[in-house]
PDB file of C-alpha atoms in Angstrom:
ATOM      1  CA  UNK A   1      14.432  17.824  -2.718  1.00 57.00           C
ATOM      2  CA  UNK A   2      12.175  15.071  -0.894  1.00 67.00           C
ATOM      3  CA  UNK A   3       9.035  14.619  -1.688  1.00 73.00           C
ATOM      4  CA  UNK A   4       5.988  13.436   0.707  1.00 78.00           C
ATOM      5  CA  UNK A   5       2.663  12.384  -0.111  1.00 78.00           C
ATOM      6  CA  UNK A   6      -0.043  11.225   2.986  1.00 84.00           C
ATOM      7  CA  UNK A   7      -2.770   9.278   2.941  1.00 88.00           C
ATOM      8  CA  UNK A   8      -5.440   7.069   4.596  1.00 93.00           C
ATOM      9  CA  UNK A   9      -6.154   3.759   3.156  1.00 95.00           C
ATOM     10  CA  UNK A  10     -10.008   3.208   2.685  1.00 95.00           C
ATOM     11  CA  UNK A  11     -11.883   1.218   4.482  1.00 96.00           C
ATOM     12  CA  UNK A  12     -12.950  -1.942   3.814  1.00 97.00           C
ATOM     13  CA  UNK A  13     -11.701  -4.952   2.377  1.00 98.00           C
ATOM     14  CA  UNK A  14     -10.962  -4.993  -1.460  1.00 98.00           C
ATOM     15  CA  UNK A  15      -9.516  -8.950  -0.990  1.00 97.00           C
ATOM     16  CA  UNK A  16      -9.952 -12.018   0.318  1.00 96.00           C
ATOM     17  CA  UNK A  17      -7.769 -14.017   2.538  1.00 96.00           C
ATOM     18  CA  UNK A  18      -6.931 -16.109  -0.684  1.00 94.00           C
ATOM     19  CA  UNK A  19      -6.241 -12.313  -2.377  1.00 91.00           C
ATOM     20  CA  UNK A  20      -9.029 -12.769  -4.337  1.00 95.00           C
ATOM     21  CA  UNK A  21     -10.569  -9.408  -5.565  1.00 96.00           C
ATOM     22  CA  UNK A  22     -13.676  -8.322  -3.001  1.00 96.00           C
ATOM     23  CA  UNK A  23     -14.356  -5.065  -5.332  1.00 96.00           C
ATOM     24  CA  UNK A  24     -11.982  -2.255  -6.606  1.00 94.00           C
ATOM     25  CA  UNK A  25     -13.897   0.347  -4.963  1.00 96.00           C
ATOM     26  CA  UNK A  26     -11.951   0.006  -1.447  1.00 97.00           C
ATOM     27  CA  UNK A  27      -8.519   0.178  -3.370  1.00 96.00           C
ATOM     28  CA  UNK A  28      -6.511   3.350  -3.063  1.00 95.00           C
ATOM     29  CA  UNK A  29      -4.249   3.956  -6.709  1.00 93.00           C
ATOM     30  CA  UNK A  30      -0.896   6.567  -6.397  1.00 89.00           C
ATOM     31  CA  UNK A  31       0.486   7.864  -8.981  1.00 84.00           C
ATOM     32  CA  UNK A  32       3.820   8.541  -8.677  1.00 77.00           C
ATOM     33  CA  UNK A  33       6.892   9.360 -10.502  1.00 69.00           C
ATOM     34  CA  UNK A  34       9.593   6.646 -11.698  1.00 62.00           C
ATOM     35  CA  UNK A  35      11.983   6.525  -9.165  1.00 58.00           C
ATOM     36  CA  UNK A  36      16.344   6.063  -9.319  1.00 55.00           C
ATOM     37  CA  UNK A  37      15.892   8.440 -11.915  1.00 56.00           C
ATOM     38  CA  UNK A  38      19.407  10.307 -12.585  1.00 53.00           C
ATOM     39  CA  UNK A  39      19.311  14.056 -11.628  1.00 56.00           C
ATOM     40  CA  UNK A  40      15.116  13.994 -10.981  1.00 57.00           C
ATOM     41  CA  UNK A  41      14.350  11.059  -8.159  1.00 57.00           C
ATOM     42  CA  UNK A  42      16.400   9.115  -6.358  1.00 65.00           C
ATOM     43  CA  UNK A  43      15.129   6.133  -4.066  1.00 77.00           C
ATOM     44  CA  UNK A  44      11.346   6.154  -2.930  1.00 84.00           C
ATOM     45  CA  UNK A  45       9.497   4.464  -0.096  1.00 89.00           C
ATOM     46  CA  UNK A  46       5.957   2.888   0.868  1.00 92.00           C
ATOM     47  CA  UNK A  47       5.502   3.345   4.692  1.00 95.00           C
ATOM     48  CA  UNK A  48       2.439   1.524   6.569  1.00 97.00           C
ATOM     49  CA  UNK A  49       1.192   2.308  10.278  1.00 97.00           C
ATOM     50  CA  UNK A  50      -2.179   1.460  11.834  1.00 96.00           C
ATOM     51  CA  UNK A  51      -3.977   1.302  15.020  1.00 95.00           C
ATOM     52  CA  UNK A  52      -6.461  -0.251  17.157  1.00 95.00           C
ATOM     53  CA  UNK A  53      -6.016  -3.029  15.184  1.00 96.00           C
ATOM     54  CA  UNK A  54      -3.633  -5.284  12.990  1.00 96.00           C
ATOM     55  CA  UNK A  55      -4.355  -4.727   9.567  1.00 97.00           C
ATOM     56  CA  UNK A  56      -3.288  -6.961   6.304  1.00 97.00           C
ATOM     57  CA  UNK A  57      -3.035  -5.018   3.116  1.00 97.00           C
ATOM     58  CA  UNK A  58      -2.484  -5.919  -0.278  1.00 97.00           C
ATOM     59  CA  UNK A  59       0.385  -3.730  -1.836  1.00 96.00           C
ATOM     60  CA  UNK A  60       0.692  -3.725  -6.229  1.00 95.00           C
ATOM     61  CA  UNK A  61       3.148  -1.967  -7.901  1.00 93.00           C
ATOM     62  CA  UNK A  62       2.924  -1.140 -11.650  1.00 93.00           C
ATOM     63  CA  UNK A  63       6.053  -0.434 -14.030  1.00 89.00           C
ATOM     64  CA  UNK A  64       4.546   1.662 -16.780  1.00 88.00           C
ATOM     65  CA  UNK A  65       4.401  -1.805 -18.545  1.00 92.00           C
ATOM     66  CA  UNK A  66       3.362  -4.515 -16.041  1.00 93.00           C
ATOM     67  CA  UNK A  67       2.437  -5.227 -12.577  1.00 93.00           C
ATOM     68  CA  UNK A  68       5.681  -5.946 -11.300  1.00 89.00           C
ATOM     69  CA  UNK A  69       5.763  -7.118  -7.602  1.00 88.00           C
ATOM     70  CA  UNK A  70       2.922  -7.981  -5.634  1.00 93.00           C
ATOM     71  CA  UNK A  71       3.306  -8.333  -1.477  1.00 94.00           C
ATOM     72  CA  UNK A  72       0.743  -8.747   1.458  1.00 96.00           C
ATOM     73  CA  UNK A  73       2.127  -6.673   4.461  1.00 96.00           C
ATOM     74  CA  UNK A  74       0.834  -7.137   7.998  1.00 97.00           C
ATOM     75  CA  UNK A  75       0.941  -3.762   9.393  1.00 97.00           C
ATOM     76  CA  UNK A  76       0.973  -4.300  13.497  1.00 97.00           C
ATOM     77  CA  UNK A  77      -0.572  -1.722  15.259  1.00 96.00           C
ATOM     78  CA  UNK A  78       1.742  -2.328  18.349  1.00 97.00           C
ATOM     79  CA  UNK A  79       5.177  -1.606  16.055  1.00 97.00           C
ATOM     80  CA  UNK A  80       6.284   1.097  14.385  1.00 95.00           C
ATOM     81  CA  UNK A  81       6.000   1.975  10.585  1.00 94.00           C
ATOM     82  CA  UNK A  82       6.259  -0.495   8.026  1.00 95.00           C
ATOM     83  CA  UNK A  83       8.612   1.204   5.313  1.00 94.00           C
ATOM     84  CA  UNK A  84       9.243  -0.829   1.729  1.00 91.00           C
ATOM     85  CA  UNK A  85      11.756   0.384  -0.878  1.00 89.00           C
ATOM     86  CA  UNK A  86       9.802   1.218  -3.939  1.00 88.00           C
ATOM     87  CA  UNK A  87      11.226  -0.945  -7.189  1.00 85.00           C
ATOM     88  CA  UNK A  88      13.377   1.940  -9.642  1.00 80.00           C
ATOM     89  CA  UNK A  89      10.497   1.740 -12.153  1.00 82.00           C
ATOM     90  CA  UNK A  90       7.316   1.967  -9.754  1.00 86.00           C
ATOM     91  CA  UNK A  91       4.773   4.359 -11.679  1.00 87.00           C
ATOM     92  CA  UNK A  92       1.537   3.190  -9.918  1.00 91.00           C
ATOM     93  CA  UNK A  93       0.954   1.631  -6.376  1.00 93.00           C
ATOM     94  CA  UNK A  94      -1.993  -0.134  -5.462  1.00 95.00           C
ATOM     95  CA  UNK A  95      -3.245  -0.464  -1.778  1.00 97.00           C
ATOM     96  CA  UNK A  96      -6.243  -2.670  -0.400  1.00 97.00           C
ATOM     97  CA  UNK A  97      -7.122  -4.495   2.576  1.00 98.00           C
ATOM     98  CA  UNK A  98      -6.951  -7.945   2.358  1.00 98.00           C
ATOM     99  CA  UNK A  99      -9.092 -10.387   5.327  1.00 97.00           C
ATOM    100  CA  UNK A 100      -6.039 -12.129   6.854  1.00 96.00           C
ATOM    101  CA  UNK A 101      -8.817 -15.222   7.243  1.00 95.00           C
ATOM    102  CA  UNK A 102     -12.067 -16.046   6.463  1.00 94.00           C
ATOM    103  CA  UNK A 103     -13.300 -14.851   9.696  1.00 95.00           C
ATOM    104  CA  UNK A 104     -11.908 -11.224   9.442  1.00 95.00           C
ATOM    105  CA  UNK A 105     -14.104  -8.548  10.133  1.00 95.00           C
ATOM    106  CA  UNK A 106     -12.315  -5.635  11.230  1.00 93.00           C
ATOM    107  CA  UNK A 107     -12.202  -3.539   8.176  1.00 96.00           C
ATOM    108  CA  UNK A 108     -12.097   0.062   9.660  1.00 96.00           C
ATOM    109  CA  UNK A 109      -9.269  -0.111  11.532  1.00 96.00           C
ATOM    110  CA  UNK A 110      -7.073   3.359  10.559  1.00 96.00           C
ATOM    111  CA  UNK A 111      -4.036   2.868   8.438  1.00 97.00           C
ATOM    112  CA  UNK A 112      -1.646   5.017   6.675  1.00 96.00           C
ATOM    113  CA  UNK A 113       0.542   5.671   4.333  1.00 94.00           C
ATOM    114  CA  UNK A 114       3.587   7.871   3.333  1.00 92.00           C
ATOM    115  CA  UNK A 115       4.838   7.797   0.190  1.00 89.00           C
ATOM    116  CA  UNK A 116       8.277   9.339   0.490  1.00 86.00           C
ATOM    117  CA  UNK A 117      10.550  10.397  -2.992  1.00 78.00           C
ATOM    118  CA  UNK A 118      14.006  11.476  -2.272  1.00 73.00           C
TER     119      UNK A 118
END
């Protein structure tokens, strides 16, 4: 049976453009359980969406062990969700906004996300 978890990302930035660390406090952690797992899960999914404003965010993804993959997603308020196939062994996700230049300021734009497990 799917699973669905929603949320807002906070406002903020936690990163630089360079994706240097700003501070922890605007990063939202998930927990969530390991996914392609015979008989339990089967694939999961990260969706995006925002508005008002185009919004960078830095996405982490942890595999019990390491951080595995790390990507920078522009989420475009004027098109639809942004989904991204979760790897089979994602047990944490990490979410921030990250200043797509120096001269970013709009850190309040809304964004959010769907965590989907099917």
């Amino acid at each position: 049976m799917a699973q669905f978890q929603l949320g807002d990302v906070p406002h903020g930035f936690a990163y630089n453009a360079d994706g240097s660390l700003i501070h922890y406090k605007h990063v939202i952690l998930l927990a969530a359980p390991a996914a392609n797992q015979s008989g339990v899960w089967g694939d999961s999914w990260l969706s995006f969406g925002s508005d008002w404003a185009d919004v960078k965010l830095r996405v982490a993804v942890h595999d019990g062990s390491a951080w595995v993959w790390v990507k920078h997603i522009d989420v475009v308020a004027a098109n639809g969700r942004i989904a991204q196939q979760l790897p089979a062994s994602a047990q944490k996700i990490s979410i921030g906004r990250e200043k797509k230049s120096a001269s970013d300021f709009v850190d309040n734009a809304p964004v959010g996300c769907l965590l989907e497990l099917l």
